[in-house]
XYZ file of C-alpha atoms in Angstrom:
637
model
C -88.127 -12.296 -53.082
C -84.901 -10.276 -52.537
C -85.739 -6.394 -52.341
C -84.174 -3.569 -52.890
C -84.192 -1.194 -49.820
C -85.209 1.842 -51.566
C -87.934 -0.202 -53.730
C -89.976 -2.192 -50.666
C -93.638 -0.926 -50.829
C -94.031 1.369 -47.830
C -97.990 2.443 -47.762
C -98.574 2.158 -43.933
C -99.304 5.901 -42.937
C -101.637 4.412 -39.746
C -100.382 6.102 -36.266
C -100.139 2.819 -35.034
C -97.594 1.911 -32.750
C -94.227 -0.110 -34.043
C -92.969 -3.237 -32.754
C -89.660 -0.863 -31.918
C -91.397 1.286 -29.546
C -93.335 -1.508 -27.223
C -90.157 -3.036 -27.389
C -88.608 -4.133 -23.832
C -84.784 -4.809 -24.039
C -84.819 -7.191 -21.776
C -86.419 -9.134 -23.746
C -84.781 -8.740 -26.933
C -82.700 -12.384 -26.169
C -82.659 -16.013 -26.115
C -84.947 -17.897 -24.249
C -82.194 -19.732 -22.032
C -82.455 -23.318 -20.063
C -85.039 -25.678 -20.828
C -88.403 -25.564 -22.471
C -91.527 -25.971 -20.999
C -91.635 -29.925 -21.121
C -92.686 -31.796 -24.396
C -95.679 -31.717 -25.250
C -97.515 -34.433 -28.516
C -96.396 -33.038 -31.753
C -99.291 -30.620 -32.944
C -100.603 -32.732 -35.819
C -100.063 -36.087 -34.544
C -100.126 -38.757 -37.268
C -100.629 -35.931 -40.238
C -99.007 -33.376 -41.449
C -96.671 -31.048 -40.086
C -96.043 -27.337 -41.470
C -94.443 -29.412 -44.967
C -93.387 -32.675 -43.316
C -95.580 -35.442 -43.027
C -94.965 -37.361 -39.682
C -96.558 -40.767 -40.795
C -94.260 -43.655 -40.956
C -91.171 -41.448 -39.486
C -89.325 -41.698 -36.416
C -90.104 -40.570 -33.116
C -88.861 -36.976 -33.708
C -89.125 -35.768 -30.131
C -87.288 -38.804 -28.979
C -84.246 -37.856 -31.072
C -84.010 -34.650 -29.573
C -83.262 -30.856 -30.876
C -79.335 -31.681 -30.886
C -77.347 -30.293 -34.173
C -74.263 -32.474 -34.879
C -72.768 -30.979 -38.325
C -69.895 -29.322 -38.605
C -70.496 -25.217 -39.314
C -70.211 -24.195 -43.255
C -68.038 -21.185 -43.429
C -69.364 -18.425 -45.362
C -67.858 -17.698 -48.675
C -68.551 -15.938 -52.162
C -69.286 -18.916 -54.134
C -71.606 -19.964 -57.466
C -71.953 -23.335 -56.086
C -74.454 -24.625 -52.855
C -72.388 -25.347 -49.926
C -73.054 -27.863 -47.257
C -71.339 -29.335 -44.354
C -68.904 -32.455 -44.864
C -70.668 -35.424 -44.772
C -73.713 -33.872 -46.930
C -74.644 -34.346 -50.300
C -76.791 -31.491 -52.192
C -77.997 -32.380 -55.823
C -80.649 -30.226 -58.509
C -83.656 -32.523 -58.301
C -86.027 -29.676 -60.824
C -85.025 -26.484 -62.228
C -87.154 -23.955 -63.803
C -87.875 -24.821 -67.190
C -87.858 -28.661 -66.457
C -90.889 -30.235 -67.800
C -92.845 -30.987 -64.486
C -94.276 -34.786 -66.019
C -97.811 -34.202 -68.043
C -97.576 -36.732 -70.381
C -97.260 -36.532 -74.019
C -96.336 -32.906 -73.447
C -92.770 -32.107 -71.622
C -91.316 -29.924 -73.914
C -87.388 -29.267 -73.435
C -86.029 -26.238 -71.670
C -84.048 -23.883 -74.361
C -80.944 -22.795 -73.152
C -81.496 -19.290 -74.438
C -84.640 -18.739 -73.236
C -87.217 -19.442 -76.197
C -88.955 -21.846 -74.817
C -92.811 -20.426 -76.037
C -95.741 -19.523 -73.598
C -97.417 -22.721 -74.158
C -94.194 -24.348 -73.543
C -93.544 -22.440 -70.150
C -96.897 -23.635 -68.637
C -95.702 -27.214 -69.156
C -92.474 -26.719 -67.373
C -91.208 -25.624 -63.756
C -92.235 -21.839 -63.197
C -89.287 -19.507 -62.239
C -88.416 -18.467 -59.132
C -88.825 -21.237 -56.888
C -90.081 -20.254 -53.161
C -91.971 -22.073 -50.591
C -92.676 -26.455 -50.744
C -93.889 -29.090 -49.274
C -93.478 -32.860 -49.526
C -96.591 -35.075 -49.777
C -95.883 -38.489 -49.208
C -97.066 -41.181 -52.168
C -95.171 -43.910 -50.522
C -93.845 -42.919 -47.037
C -89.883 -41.308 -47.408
C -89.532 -43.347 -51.040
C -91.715 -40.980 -52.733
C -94.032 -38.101 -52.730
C -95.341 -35.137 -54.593
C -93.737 -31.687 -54.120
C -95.899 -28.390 -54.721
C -93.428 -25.987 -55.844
C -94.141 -22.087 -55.203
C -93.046 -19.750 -58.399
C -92.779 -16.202 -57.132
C -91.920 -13.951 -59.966
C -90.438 -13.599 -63.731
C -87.172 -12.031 -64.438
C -87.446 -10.801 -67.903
C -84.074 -10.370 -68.803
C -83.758 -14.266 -68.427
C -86.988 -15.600 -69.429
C -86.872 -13.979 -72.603
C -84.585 -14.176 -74.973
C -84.221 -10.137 -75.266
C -85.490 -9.141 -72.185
C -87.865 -6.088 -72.159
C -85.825 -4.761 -75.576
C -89.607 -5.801 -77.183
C -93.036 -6.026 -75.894
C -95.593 -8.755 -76.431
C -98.864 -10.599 -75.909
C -96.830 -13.395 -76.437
C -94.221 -12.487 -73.815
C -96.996 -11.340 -71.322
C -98.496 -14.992 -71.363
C -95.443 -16.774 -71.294
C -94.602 -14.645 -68.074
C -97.833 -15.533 -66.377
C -97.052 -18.926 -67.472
C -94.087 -18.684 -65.351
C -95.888 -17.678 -62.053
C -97.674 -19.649 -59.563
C -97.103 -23.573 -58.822
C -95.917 -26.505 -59.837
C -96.822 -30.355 -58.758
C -94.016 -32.971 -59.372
C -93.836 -36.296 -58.458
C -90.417 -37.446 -57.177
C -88.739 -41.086 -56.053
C -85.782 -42.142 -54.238
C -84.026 -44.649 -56.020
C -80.285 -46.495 -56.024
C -78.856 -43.167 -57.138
C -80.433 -41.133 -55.643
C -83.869 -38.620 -55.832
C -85.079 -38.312 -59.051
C -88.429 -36.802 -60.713
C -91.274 -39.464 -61.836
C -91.860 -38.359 -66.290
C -94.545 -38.432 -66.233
C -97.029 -38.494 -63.749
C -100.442 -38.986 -63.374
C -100.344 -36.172 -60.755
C -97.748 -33.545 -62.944
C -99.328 -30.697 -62.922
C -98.965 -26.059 -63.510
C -101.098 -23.723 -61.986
C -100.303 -20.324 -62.951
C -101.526 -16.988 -63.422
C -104.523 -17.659 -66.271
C -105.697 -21.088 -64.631
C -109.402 -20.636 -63.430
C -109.621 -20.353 -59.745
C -113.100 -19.837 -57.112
C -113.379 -17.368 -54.905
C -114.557 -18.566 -51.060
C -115.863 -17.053 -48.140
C -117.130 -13.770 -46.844
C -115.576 -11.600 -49.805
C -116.706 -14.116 -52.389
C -119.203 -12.108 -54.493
C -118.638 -8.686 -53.017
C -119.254 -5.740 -55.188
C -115.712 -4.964 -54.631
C -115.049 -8.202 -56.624
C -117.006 -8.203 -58.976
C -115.651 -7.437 -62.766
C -117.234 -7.488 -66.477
C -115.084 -10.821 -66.885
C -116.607 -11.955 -63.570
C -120.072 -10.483 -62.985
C -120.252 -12.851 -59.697
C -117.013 -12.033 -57.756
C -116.625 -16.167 -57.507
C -114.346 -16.888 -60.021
C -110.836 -15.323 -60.812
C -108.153 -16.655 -63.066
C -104.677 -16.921 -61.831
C -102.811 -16.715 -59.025
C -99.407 -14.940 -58.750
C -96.151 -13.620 -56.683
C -96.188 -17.392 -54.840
C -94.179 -16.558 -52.381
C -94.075 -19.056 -48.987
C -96.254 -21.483 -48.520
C -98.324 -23.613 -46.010
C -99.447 -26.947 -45.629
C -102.729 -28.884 -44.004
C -103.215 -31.577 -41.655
C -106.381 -32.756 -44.342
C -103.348 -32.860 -46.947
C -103.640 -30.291 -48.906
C -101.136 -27.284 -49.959
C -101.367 -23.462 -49.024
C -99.966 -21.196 -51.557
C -99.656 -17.114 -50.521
C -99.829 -14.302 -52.739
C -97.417 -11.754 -51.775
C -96.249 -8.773 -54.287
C -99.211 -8.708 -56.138
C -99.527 -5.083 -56.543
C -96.535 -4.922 -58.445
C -97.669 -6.139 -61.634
C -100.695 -3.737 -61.494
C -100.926 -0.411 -63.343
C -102.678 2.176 -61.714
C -103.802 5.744 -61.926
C -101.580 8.667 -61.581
C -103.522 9.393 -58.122
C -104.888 6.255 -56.616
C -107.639 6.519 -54.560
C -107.435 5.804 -50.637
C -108.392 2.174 -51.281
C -105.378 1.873 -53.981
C -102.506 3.860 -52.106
C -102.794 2.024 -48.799
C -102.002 -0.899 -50.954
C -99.123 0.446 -52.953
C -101.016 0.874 -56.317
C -99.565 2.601 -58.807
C -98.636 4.269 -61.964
C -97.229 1.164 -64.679
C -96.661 -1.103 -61.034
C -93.331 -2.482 -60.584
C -92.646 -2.413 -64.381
C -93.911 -5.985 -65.645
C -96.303 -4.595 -68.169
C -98.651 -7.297 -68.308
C -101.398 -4.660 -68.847
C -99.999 -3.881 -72.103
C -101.476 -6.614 -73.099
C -103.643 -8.530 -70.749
C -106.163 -5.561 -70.056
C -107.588 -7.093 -66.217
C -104.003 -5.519 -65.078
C -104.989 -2.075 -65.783
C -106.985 -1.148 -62.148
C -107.881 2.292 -64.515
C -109.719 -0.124 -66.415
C -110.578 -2.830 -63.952
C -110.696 -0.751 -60.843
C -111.946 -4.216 -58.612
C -109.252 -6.796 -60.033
C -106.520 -6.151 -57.814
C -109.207 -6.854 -54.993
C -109.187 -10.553 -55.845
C -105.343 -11.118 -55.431
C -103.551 -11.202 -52.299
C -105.229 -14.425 -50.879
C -104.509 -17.864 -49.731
C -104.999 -20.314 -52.091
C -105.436 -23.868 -51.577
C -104.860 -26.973 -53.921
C -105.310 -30.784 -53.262
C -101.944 -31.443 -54.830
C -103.574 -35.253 -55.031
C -106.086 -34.238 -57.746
C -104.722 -32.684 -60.893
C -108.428 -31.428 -61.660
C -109.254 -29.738 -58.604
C -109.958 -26.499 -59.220
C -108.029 -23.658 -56.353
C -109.912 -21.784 -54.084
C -108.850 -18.720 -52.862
C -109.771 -18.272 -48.828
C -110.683 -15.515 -47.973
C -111.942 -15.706 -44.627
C -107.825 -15.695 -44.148
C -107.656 -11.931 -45.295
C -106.453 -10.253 -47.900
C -102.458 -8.790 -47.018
C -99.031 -9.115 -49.007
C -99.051 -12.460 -47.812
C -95.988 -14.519 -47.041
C -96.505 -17.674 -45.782
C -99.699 -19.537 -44.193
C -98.158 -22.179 -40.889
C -100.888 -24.739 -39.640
C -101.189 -25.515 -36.389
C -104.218 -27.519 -34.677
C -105.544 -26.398 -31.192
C -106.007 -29.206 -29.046
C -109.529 -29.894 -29.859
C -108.739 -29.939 -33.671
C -109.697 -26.873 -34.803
C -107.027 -25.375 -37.764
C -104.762 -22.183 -36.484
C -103.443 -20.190 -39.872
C -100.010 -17.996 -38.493
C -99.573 -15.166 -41.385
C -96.884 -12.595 -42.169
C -97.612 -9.214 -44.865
C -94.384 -8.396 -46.499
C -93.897 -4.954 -46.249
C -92.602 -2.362 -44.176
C -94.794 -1.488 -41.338
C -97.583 -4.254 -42.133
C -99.026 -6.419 -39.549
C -99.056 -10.355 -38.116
C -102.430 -12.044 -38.795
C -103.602 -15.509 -37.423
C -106.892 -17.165 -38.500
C -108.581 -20.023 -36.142
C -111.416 -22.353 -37.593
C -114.784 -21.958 -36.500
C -114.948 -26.256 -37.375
C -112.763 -29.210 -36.365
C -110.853 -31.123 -38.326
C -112.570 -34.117 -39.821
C -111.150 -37.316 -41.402
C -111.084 -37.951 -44.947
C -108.650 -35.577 -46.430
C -109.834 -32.488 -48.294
C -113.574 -33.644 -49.171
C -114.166 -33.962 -45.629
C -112.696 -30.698 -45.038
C -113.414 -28.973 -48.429
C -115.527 -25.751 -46.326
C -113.389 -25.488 -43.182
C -111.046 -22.490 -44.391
C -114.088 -20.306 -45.156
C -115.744 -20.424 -41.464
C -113.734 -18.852 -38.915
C -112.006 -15.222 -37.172
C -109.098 -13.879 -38.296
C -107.016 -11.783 -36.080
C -104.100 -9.040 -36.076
C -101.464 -8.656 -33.497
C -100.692 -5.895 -30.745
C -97.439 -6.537 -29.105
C -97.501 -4.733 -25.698
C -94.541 -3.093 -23.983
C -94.919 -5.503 -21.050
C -94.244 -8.405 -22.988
C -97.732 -9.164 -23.144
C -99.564 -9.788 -26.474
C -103.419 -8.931 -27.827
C -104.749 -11.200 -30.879
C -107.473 -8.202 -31.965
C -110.426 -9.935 -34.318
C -111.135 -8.396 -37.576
C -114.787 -8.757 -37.051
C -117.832 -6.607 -38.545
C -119.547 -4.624 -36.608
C -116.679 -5.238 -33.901
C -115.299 -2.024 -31.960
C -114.297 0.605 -35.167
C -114.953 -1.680 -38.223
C -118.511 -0.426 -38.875
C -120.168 0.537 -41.799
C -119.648 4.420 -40.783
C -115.884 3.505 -40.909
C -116.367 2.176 -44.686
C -116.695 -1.418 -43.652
C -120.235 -2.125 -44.460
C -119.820 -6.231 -44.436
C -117.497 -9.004 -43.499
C -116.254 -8.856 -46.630
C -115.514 -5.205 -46.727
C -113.223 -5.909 -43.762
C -110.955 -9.040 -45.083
C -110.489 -6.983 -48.418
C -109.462 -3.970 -46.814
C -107.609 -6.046 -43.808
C -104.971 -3.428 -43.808
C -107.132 -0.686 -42.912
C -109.122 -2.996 -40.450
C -106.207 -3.561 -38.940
C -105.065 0.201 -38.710
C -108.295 1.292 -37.550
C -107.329 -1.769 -34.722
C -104.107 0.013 -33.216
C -102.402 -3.240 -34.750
C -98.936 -3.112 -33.992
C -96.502 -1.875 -37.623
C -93.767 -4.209 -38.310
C -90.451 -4.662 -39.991
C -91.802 -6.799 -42.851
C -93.135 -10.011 -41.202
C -92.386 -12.855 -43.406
C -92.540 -16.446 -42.352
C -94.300 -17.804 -39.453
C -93.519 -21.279 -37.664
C -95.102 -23.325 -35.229
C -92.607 -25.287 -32.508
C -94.435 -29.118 -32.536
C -92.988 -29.185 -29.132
C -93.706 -26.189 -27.426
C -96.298 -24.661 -29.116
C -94.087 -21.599 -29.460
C -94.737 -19.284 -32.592
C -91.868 -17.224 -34.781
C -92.002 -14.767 -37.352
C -89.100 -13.491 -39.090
C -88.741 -9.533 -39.324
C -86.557 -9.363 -42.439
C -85.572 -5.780 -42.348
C -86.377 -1.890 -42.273
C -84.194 0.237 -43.379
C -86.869 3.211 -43.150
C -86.923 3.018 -39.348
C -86.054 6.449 -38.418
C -85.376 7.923 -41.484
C -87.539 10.866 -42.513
C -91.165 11.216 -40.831
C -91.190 6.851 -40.594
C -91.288 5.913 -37.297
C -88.269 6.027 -35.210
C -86.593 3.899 -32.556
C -86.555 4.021 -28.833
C -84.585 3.410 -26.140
C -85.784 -0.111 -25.382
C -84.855 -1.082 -29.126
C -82.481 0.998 -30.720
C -82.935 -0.165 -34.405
C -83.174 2.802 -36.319
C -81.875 1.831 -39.831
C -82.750 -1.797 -39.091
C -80.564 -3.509 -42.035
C -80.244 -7.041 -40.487
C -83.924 -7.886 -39.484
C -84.435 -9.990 -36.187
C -87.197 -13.326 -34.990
C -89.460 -12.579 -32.889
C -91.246 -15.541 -30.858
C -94.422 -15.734 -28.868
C -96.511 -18.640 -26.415
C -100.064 -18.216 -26.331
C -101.721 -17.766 -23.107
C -103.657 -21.066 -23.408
C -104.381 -23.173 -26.115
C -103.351 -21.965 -29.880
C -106.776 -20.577 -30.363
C -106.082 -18.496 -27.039
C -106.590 -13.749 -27.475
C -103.642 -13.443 -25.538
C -99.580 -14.258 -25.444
C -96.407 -13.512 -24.112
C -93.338 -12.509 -26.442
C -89.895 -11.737 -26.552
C -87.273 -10.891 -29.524
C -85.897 -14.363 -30.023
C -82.726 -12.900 -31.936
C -81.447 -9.628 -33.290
C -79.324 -10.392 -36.609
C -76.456 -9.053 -37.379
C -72.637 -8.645 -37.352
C -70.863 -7.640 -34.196
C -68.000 -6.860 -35.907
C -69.650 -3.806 -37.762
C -69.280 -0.539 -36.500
C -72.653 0.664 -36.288
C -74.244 -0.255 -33.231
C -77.490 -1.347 -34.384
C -76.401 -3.817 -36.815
C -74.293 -5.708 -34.367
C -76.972 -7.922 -33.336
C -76.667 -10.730 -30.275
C -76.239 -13.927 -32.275
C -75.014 -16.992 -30.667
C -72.871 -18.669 -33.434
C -72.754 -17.570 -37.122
C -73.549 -14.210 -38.031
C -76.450 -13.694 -40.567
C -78.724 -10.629 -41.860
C -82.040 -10.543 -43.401
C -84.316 -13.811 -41.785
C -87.079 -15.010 -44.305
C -87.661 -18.652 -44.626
C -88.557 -20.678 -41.501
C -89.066 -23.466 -40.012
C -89.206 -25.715 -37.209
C -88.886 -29.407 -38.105
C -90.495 -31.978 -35.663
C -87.174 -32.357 -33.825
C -87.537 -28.802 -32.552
C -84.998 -27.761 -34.883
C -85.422 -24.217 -36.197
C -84.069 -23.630 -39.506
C -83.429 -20.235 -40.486
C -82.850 -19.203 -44.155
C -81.324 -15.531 -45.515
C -82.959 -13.581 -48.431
C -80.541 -10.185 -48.144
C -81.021 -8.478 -51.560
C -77.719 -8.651 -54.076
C -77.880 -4.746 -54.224
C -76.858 -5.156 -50.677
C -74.864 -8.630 -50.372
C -70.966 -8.297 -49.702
C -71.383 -4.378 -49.085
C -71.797 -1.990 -45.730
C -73.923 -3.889 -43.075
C -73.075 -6.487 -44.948
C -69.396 -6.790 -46.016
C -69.048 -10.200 -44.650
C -71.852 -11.871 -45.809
C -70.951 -11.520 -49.464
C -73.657 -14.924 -50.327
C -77.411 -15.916 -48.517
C -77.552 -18.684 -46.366
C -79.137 -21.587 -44.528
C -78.883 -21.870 -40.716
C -79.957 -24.597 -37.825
C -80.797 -23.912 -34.317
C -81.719 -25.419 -30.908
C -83.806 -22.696 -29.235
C -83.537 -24.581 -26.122
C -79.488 -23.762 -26.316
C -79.432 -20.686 -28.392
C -76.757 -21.244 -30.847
C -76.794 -20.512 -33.926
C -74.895 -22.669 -36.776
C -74.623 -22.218 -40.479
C -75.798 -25.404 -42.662
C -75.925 -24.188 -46.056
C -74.372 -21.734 -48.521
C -76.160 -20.651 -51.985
C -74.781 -19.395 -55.199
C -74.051 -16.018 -56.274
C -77.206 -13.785 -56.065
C -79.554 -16.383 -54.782
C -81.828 -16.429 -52.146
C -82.165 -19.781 -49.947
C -85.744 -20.743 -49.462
C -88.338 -23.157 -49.183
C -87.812 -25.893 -46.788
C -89.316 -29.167 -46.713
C -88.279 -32.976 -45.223
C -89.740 -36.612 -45.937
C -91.003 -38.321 -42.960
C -87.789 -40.284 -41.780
C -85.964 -36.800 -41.330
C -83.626 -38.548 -44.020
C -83.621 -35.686 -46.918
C -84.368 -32.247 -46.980
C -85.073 -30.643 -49.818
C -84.559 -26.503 -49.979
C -85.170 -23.795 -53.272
C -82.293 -21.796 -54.445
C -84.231 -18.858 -56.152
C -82.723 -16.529 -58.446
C -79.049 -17.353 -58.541
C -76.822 -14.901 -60.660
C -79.605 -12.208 -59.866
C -78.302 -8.625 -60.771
C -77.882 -5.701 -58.463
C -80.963 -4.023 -60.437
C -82.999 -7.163 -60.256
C -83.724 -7.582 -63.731
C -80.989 -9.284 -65.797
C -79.199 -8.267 -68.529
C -80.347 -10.499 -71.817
C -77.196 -9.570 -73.644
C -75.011 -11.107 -70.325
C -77.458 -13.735 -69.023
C -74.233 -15.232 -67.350
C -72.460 -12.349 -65.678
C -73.145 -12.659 -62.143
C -74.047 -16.909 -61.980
C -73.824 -20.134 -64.136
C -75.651 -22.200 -61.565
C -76.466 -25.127 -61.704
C -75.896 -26.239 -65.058
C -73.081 -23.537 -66.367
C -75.275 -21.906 -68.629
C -78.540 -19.343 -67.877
C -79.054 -19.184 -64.371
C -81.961 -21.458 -62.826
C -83.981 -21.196 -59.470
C -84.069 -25.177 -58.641
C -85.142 -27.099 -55.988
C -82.124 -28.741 -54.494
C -82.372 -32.172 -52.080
C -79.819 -32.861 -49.456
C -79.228 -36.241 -47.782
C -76.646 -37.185 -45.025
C -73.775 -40.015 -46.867
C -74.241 -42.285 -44.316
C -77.752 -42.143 -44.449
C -78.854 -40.113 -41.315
C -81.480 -37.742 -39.671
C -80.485 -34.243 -41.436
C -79.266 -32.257 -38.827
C -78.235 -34.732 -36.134
């Protein structure tokens, strides 16, 4: 979700150290030369991080080599790829996502009723992955929907209020399973399908693990603390070797309202007065903490869903913590046990990974239906020798004790924020996605931005990182010392965006190749490709730090070379995301969210056209978009 500088939740007031003063600038670059050698690709014959390996190439064999030509970057309403590519809309929001007997129309001015939106694609669309059905021919896709812009979903906007309007925006949030086939003329989605299916924010969930059935979530609606409905703000994604899809709820504070002074509990997770605006607890009462004081405990979880069984009820995990989550990237240590890589969207928040306690066992999800709950979750320190700490969030562990308010497992994963400030974790600049090299074993995260570095009594820069006012955002990458499941790692700063034409020194950045602010989605596909996608916010495209990167963008890289080449350009007022491939490498299918988006963020529903008419020159859509090569080639190669 593109954010507005001045309106990013900021509610890390910890004394923790930032990642900007361990920082060494030495190694703030490219890894140069080779890689360690090779190694197996992590999940062997399952899945891998949204692409399933079975049935596909040799990846490693064909090597980490990029072979398109480099998209220049232009102000366009139109996706942009390199000659040679094809991008098509495969599913827009609003498209009816297959149940059969019911896939109602979308209405071009936006009064298509609640009961019609939780039929159809959700808005926003975020993180995916592909599950195959049949190999690279076709496959499911489980579709994140982040948020609702009411200007568009409605067709006045905010200008009235309604139960009606609250339920068809909750009916726009969460995720969507389509079924999709490649055919003579291309990808196309299956209407209907057995396997169709919307999960939004009123579909009946269970809670798992250590905070399942902790006083602090417990409600009058829910008595037990096991069962929740909804899910919401899907932002990225993750995906399982057992097969089964990890959906993240990030911004979920937002749609809150809270009291005029929030307790401790509430203000170190950004509650407040009438939230972000949405006014769902106008109308849907659980959204009003004053009345509901526990129900914003049970958001901000990993969810998972067996995208293979339209009746399976989601589970939220979480022995996987509770944050502002971003993404979830599987990895498998070497004796099969599941590695969880996590980013918290928000200034000054923290990098989490969770390790199994259990191997993985065959038979998909049934065999595997307990494993997320059963495990330690860890935070990261980042030292200023370039050495790491993974510090467990553990009861009874070092400060979390019940004389520090955490009486219980579960008191710690709820409050994993404060665990991890009473940790000395080190504050971040908004981690967002995490990735997992098949190859080396080498972790990213993208550090989107902070513009509140320095300013006022925020933490400031240093010499070894001099990133006060840190617009463009940088990766950082780390190798654990061992296996995945390993306490300690080495790091460096794989790249520092930005523009080295710009005046200001600390938004010139030391990119290799095309010049690009604001990392978010990412990925590294089992070539050893990293793709990189943009999400700067349109109050900020085309202007200061960014005057020449007017539109967000999709890039490719070789991290064993270090260049950096643009692959994709999105519409006006998007923001490129979600990133998935079939097994033969062959298509590649990526989310254009919010196209035409307006410099306030909420659309005008007297001018639903001003700033886009992507894809269909009418109401702007988010849509999933897939991209194959003409001649029928690996993406990328």
């Amino acid at each position: 979700m593109a954010k507005d500088f001045d309106l990013m939740e900021d509610s890390n007031r910890s004394a923790n150290p930032t990642i900007h003063e361990v920082s060494d600038p030495a190694r703030r670059i490219f890894v140069r030369g080779a890689l360690a050698s090779a190694t197996a690709a992590l999940f062997g014959g399952g899945l891998l991080a949204g692409c399933a390996s079975t049935g596909g190439p040799n990846a490693a064999a064909l090597g980490r080599g990029i072979g398109f030509a480099s998209v220049p970057m232009r102000d366009v309403d139109e996706v942009l790829v390199p000659p040679g590519y094809t991008a098509r809309v495969l599913n827009r929001w609003g498209d009816a996502v297959g149940v059969a007997g019911k896939m109602p129309a979308f209405k071009t001015d936006g009064s298509n009723t609640a009961e019609e939106q939780a039929l159809q694609a959700g808005m926003h669309h975020d993180g995916m992955s592909y599950f195959p059905l049949d190999g690279s021919k076709r496959g499911l896709l489980a579709i994140n929907h982040e948020y609702t812009d009411d200007g568009l979903l409605h067709p006045d906007g905010m200008k009235t209020w309604s139960a009606e309007k609250v339920r068809k925006a909750q009916a726009a949030h969460g995720v969507s399973i389509i079924e999709i086939e490649a055919g003579p003329n291309g990808w196309r989605q299956v209407l209907p399908s057995k396997y169709a299916r919307r999960i939004t924010a009123t579909t009946p969930m269970l809670i798992s693990g250590p905070a399942a059935g902790h006083t602090w979530m417990k409600t009058a609606a829910d008595p037990t603390g096991t069962r929740v409905l909804g899910t919401i703000n899907n932002c990225a994604n993750g995906q399982t070797p057992w097969g089964t899809y990890l959906t993240c709820e990030e911004n979920f504070i937002n749609y809150f309202h809270g009291p005029d002074q929030p307790d401790a509990h509430g203000k170190r997770w950004g509650l407040k007065k009438d939230g972000a605006g949405y006014r769902w607890h106008e109308f849907d009462e659980r959204f009003d903490a004053t009345r509901h004081p526990n129900e914003p405990n049970r958001f901000g979880w990993v969810v998972e869903i067996d995208p293979m069984d339209p009746t399976m009820t989601p589970i939220k995990r979480t022995a996987l913590g509770r944050a502002a989550h971003e993404g979830a990237a599987v990895a498998l240590t070497d004796d099969g046990r599941a590695v969880v890589y996590m980013g918290e969207d928000a200034r000054f928040e923290y990098i989490y990974k969770f390790v199994s306690r259990d191997r993985v066992k065959p038979g998909g999800f049934a065999a595997n239906r307990d494993l997320l709950d059963h495990g330690t979750l860890y935070v990261a320190k980042f030292n200023a020798d370039g050495s790491g700490e993974w510090l467990p969030l553990v009861h009874d562990r070092g400060p979390l004790t019940a004389a520090n308010g955490f009486a219980n497992q579960g008191a710690v994963l709820i409050q994993a924020r404060q665990a991890s400030d009473a940790l000395g974790a080190t504050k971040m600049d908004r981690p967002e996605w995490t990735a997992v090299d098949p190859i080396s074993k080498e972790v990213y995260c993208t550090l989107t931005n902070n513009s509140n570095r320095g300013r006022d009594k925020s933490p400031g820069a240093d010499a070894a990182n001099p990133r006060a006012n840190n617009t463009m955002g940088h990766i950082i990458r780390w190798k654990e010392s061992g296996d995945l499941d390993a306490t300690r790692f080495t790091w460096n700063h794989f790249v520092m965006a930005g523009d080295p034409s710009l005046p200001r020194a600390e938004a010139k950045g030391n990119i290799r190749g095309d010049i690009f602010g604001s990392p978010d989605g990412l990925w590294v596909d089992p070539r050893g490709v990293l793709w990189i996608q943009t999400d700067v916010s349109t109050s900020t495209l085309g202007k200061g730090d960014y005057a020449n990167l007017p539109n967000n963008q999709m890039l490719a890289c070789d991290p064993t070379k270090g260049e950096i080449r643009r692959f994709l350009v999105g519409p006006r007022g998007c923001e490129v995301t979600g990133i998935a491939m079939t097994p033969d490498l062959r298509t590649m299918f990526i989310n254009i969210q919010h196209p035409g988006e307006s410099p306030s963020e909420r659309s005008d529903p007297d001018a639903p056209t001003k700033y886009s008419r992507w894809p269909d020159g009418g109401r702007p859509r988010s849509a999933t978009v897939v991209i194959t090569k003409n001649d029928g080639g690996v993406i990328g190669l």
